[in-house]
CSV table of C-alpha atoms in Angstrom, one decimal:
chain,number,residue,atom,x,y,z
A,1,GLY,CA,1.6,-23.2,-19.7
A,2,ALA,CA,3.2,-20.4,-17.7
A,3,VAL,CA,3.5,-22.3,-14.4
A,4,VAL,CA,5.3,-20.7,-11.5
A,5,SER,CA,6.4,-23.1,-8.7
A,6,GLN,CA,7.1,-21.7,-5.3
A,7,HIS,CA,8.7,-23.7,-2.5
A,8,PRO,CA,8.2,-24.4,0.3
A,9,SER,CA,4.5,-23.9,0.7
A,10,ARG,CA,4.8,-23.6,4.5
A,11,VAL,CA,7.7,-23.1,6.7
A,12,ILE,CA,8.1,-22.6,10.5
A,13,CYS,CA,11.3,-21.3,11.8
A,14,LYS,CA,12.7,-20.0,15.0
A,15,SER,CA,13.4,-16.4,15.6
A,16,GLY,CA,16.9,-15.4,14.5
A,17,THR,CA,17.2,-17.9,11.8
A,18,SER,CA,17.1,-17.4,8.0
A,19,VAL,CA,14.6,-18.8,5.6
A,20,LYS,CA,15.0,-19.2,1.8
A,21,ILE,CA,12.0,-19.2,-0.5
A,22,GLU,CA,12.4,-20.3,-4.1
A,23,CYS,CA,10.3,-19.2,-7.1
A,24,ARG,CA,10.7,-21.1,-10.3
A,25,SER,CA,9.2,-20.6,-13.7
A,26,LEU,CA,8.7,-24.1,-15.0
A,27,ASP,CA,7.9,-23.7,-18.6
A,28,PHE,CA,9.0,-20.2,-19.5
A,29,GLN,CA,11.9,-17.8,-19.0
A,30,ALA,CA,11.1,-15.0,-16.6
A,31,THR,CA,13.3,-12.0,-16.9
A,32,THR,CA,11.3,-10.3,-14.2
A,33,MET,CA,9.9,-11.7,-11.1
A,34,PHE,CA,8.0,-9.9,-8.3
A,35,TRP,CA,7.9,-10.7,-4.6
A,36,TYR,CA,4.8,-9.8,-2.7
A,37,ARG,CA,3.8,-10.0,0.9
A,38,GLN,CA,0.2,-10.5,2.0
A,39,PHE,CA,-1.2,-9.9,5.4
A,40,PRO,CA,-4.4,-11.7,6.5
A,41,LYS,CA,-7.4,-10.4,4.7
A,42,GLN,CA,-5.4,-7.8,2.9
A,43,SER,CA,-4.2,-7.1,-0.6
A,44,LEU,CA,-0.8,-7.8,-2.0
A,45,MET,CA,2.1,-5.6,-1.0
A,46,LEU,CA,4.9,-5.4,-3.6
A,47,MET,CA,8.2,-5.9,-1.8
A,48,ALA,CA,10.6,-5.9,-4.7
A,49,THR,CA,11.1,-6.4,-8.4
A,50,SER,CA,13.7,-9.0,-9.3
A,51,ASN,CA,15.5,-8.8,-12.7
A,52,GLU,CA,17.6,-11.6,-13.9
A,53,GLY,CA,21.3,-10.8,-13.6
A,54,SER,CA,20.9,-7.5,-11.8
A,55,LYS,CA,20.1,-6.2,-8.3
A,56,ALA,CA,16.6,-6.3,-7.2
A,57,THR,CA,14.6,-3.1,-6.9
A,58,TYR,CA,13.0,-2.7,-3.5
A,59,GLU,CA,9.9,-0.8,-2.7
A,60,GLN,CA,10.0,2.0,-0.2
A,61,GLY,CA,10.1,0.7,3.4
A,62,VAL,CA,11.3,-2.8,2.5
A,63,GLU,CA,14.7,-3.6,4.1
A,64,LYS,CA,17.0,-4.9,1.4
A,65,ASP,CA,19.4,-6.4,4.0
A,66,LYS,CA,16.6,-8.3,5.6
A,67,PHE,CA,14.9,-9.6,2.5
A,68,LEU,CA,17.6,-10.7,0.2
A,69,ILE,CA,16.6,-11.4,-3.4
A,70,ASN,CA,18.7,-13.3,-5.9
A,71,HIS,CA,17.6,-13.8,-9.5
A,72,ALA,CA,20.5,-15.8,-10.8
A,73,SER,CA,18.9,-17.4,-13.7
A,74,LEU,CA,15.9,-16.9,-16.1
A,75,THR,CA,13.9,-19.5,-14.2
A,76,LEU,CA,14.8,-19.0,-10.6
A,77,SER,CA,14.5,-16.2,-8.1
A,78,THR,CA,15.0,-16.6,-4.3
A,79,LEU,CA,13.9,-14.6,-1.4
A,80,THR,CA,15.8,-15.0,1.8
A,81,VAL,CA,14.4,-13.7,5.0
A,82,THR,CA,17.4,-13.1,7.2
A,83,SER,CA,17.3,-13.1,11.0
A,84,ALA,CA,13.6,-13.7,11.0
A,85,HIS,CA,11.4,-12.3,13.7
A,86,PRO,CA,7.8,-13.0,14.5
A,87,GLU,CA,6.7,-9.9,12.8
A,88,ASP,CA,8.0,-11.4,9.5
A,89,SER,CA,5.4,-14.0,9.7
A,90,SER,CA,3.3,-13.6,6.7
A,91,PHE,CA,2.2,-15.1,3.3
A,92,TYR,CA,4.9,-14.4,0.6
A,93,ILE,CA,3.9,-14.8,-3.0
A,94,CYS,CA,6.1,-14.6,-6.1
A,95,SER,CA,5.0,-13.9,-9.6
A,96,ALA,CA,6.7,-13.8,-13.0
A,97,LYS,CA,6.0,-12.3,-16.4
A,98,THR,CA,6.4,-14.4,-19.5
A,99,GLY,CA,8.2,-11.5,-21.0
A,100,GLU,CA,7.3,-8.6,-23.1
A,101,PRO,CA,5.2,-6.6,-23.5
A,102,TYR,CA,5.3,-4.8,-20.2
A,103,ASN,CA,1.6,-5.3,-19.8
A,104,SER,CA,1.7,-9.1,-20.0
A,105,PRO,CA,-0.1,-10.7,-17.1
A,106,LEU,CA,1.6,-12.0,-14.1
A,107,HIS,CA,1.7,-15.6,-13.2
A,108,PHE,CA,1.7,-16.4,-9.6
A,109,GLY,CA,3.2,-19.1,-7.4
A,110,ASN,CA,1.0,-20.7,-4.7
A,111,GLY,CA,2.7,-18.7,-2.0
A,112,THR,CA,4.7,-19.5,1.1
A,113,ARG,CA,3.2,-19.3,4.6
A,114,LEU,CA,6.1,-18.3,6.9
A,115,THR,CA,5.6,-18.6,10.6
A,116,VAL,CA,8.4,-17.4,12.9
A,117,THR,CA,8.2,-18.6,16.5
B,1,ALA,CA,-2.5,9.4,-8.6
B,2,GLN,CA,-2.9,5.9,-9.8
B,3,SER,CA,-5.2,3.8,-7.7
B,4,VAL,CA,-7.7,0.9,-7.7
B,5,THR,CA,-10.8,0.9,-5.6
B,6,GLN,CA,-12.9,-2.2,-4.8
B,7,PRO,CA,-15.8,-0.7,-2.8
B,8,ASP,CA,-17.1,-4.0,-1.5
B,9,ILE,CA,-14.9,-5.7,1.1
B,10,HIS,CA,-17.1,-8.7,1.4
B,11,ILE,CA,-20.1,-10.0,-0.6
B,12,THR,CA,-22.3,-13.0,0.0
B,13,VAL,CA,-24.5,-14.5,-2.7
B,14,SER,CA,-26.5,-17.6,-3.0
B,15,GLU,CA,-25.4,-20.3,-5.3
B,16,GLY,CA,-27.0,-19.8,-8.7
B,17,ALA,CA,-27.4,-16.1,-8.2
B,18,SER,CA,-25.7,-13.6,-10.4
B,19,LEU,CA,-22.7,-11.7,-9.3
B,20,GLU,CA,-21.1,-8.3,-9.9
B,21,LEU,CA,-17.9,-7.2,-8.2
B,22,ARG,CA,-17.1,-3.6,-8.6
B,23,CYS,CA,-13.7,-2.1,-9.5
B,24,ASN,CA,-12.9,1.6,-10.1
B,25,TYR,CA,-9.6,2.8,-11.2
B,26,SER,CA,-7.7,6.1,-11.5
B,27,TYR,CA,-5.2,6.3,-14.2
B,28,GLY,CA,-4.4,9.0,-16.7
B,29,ALA,CA,-3.8,7.1,-19.8
B,30,THR,CA,-5.3,4.0,-21.4
B,31,PRO,CA,-5.5,1.5,-18.6
B,32,TYR,CA,-4.5,-2.1,-18.8
B,33,LEU,CA,-6.8,-3.9,-16.4
B,34,PHE,CA,-6.8,-7.3,-14.7
B,35,TRP,CA,-9.0,-9.4,-12.5
B,36,TYR,CA,-7.3,-12.1,-10.4
B,37,VAL,CA,-8.8,-14.7,-8.0
B,38,GLN,CA,-7.2,-16.1,-4.9
B,39,SER,CA,-8.4,-19.2,-3.2
B,40,PRO,CA,-7.6,-19.6,0.5
B,41,GLY,CA,-3.9,-20.2,1.1
B,42,GLN,CA,-3.1,-20.1,-2.6
B,43,GLY,CA,-1.5,-17.8,-5.1
B,44,LEU,CA,-3.4,-15.8,-7.6
B,45,GLN,CA,-4.9,-16.8,-10.9
B,46,LEU,CA,-5.7,-14.5,-13.8
B,47,LEU,CA,-9.4,-14.5,-14.6
B,48,LEU,CA,-9.3,-12.0,-17.5
B,49,LYS,CA,-7.7,-8.8,-18.7
B,50,TYR,CA,-8.5,-5.8,-20.8
B,51,PHE,CA,-6.0,-4.1,-23.0
B,52,SER,CA,-8.0,-2.6,-25.9
B,53,GLY,CA,-10.8,-3.4,-28.3
B,54,ASP,CA,-14.1,-4.9,-27.2
B,55,THR,CA,-15.0,-3.5,-23.9
B,56,LEU,CA,-16.7,-6.7,-22.8
B,57,VAL,CA,-14.1,-9.3,-22.1
B,58,GLN,CA,-14.6,-12.9,-21.4
B,59,GLY,CA,-12.5,-14.8,-19.0
B,60,ILE,CA,-12.1,-18.2,-17.5
B,61,LYS,CA,-14.6,-20.0,-15.2
B,62,GLY,CA,-17.5,-18.2,-16.9
B,63,PHE,CA,-16.5,-14.7,-15.7
B,64,GLU,CA,-16.7,-11.6,-17.8
B,65,ALA,CA,-15.9,-7.9,-17.2
B,66,GLU,CA,-16.9,-4.7,-18.8
B,67,PHE,CA,-14.6,-1.7,-19.2
B,68,LYS,CA,-16.4,1.6,-19.0
B,69,ARG,CA,-14.1,4.5,-19.6
B,70,SER,CA,-16.7,7.1,-18.7
B,71,GLN,CA,-17.2,5.5,-15.3
B,72,SER,CA,-13.5,4.5,-14.8
B,73,SER,CA,-14.9,1.1,-14.0
B,74,PHE,CA,-14.0,-2.5,-14.8
B,75,ASN,CA,-16.7,-4.6,-13.0
B,76,LEU,CA,-16.5,-8.4,-12.9
B,77,ARG,CA,-19.7,-10.4,-13.5
B,78,LYS,CA,-20.9,-13.9,-13.5
B,79,PRO,CA,-24.4,-14.9,-14.4
B,80,SER,CA,-24.7,-17.9,-12.1
B,81,VAL,CA,-22.3,-18.4,-9.1
B,82,HIS,CA,-21.1,-21.8,-8.0
B,83,TRP,CA,-20.0,-22.7,-4.5
B,84,SER,CA,-16.4,-23.1,-5.8
B,85,ASP,CA,-16.3,-19.4,-6.7
B,86,ALA,CA,-15.9,-18.5,-3.1
B,87,ALA,CA,-12.6,-16.8,-2.9
B,88,GLU,CA,-10.9,-13.4,-2.8
B,89,TYR,CA,-11.0,-11.3,-6.0
B,90,PHE,CA,-8.5,-8.6,-6.8
B,91,CYS,CA,-8.7,-6.0,-9.5
B,92,ALA,CA,-5.5,-4.4,-10.7
B,93,VAL,CA,-4.3,-1.8,-13.2
B,94,CYS,CA,-0.9,-1.7,-14.9
B,95,GLY,CA,0.8,1.4,-13.5
B,96,ALA,CA,3.1,3.9,-15.0
B,97,TRP,CA,6.7,3.3,-15.8
B,98,ASP,CA,9.1,3.5,-12.9
B,99,ALA,CA,12.7,4.3,-12.6
B,100,GLY,CA,13.6,0.6,-13.1
B,101,ASN,CA,11.8,0.6,-16.5
B,102,ASN,CA,9.0,-1.6,-15.1
B,103,ARG,CA,5.3,-1.1,-14.9
B,104,LYS,CA,4.0,-2.5,-11.7
B,105,LEU,CA,0.5,-3.6,-11.0
B,106,ILE,CA,-1.5,-1.4,-8.7
B,107,TRP,CA,-3.9,-3.6,-6.7
B,108,GLY,CA,-7.2,-3.1,-5.2
B,109,LEU,CA,-7.8,-4.3,-1.6
B,110,GLY,CA,-9.8,-7.2,-2.8
B,111,THR,CA,-13.4,-8.4,-2.4
B,112,SER,CA,-14.1,-11.5,-0.4
B,113,LEU,CA,-16.9,-13.6,-1.9
B,114,ALA,CA,-18.9,-16.1,0.1
B,115,VAL,CA,-21.4,-18.4,-1.6
B,116,ASN,CA,-24.4,-19.7,0.4
B,117,PRO,CA,-25.7,-23.1,-0.6
């Protein structure tokens, strides 16, 4: 149980275009989802916390207008990288909690490798 | 300040040898601790967690970890490593409440494990 599906797994786009990444909880309802960015050989960097039905909470230094997050349902959150640039190339990972309590483990998607040319 | 330190960036062990990955945390209250594993190009999978009770916790894939409050440590161990254990390992602690009523995970920088045949 507690499967998180992330799509696409890989995407290559041209500079200036926008890319949407989907994160779905397949067998549970996720009131909270988290979006991470991971640079090669480095740890996870939390970008934002996505709560169903409300605006996402962005971490300091993350541009909310560039990384649009929509958590419209209890099973789907999307991250849209707008006007992508080569420096946005990275590995993006979503995760979701199965609910309360607050210390319940995160379940991760398999990540999306974004390459901006 | 809350933090997680994984002192070893990279470890190489021989297949069949024992393994210990170190994790030290800094957190004022009772910590909720996690170990995750990440295979190349993949998301993260929960190995085990500690919330309370028995300080020696068992996880999946034959891993265990011991919580030592006096040493602020939560080291991960495995008696006999398999080649398939080669991956990146992340230790994390559940942080304090934030303004958005969430408790985020605070991540270590990870330890990369290589297994020699």
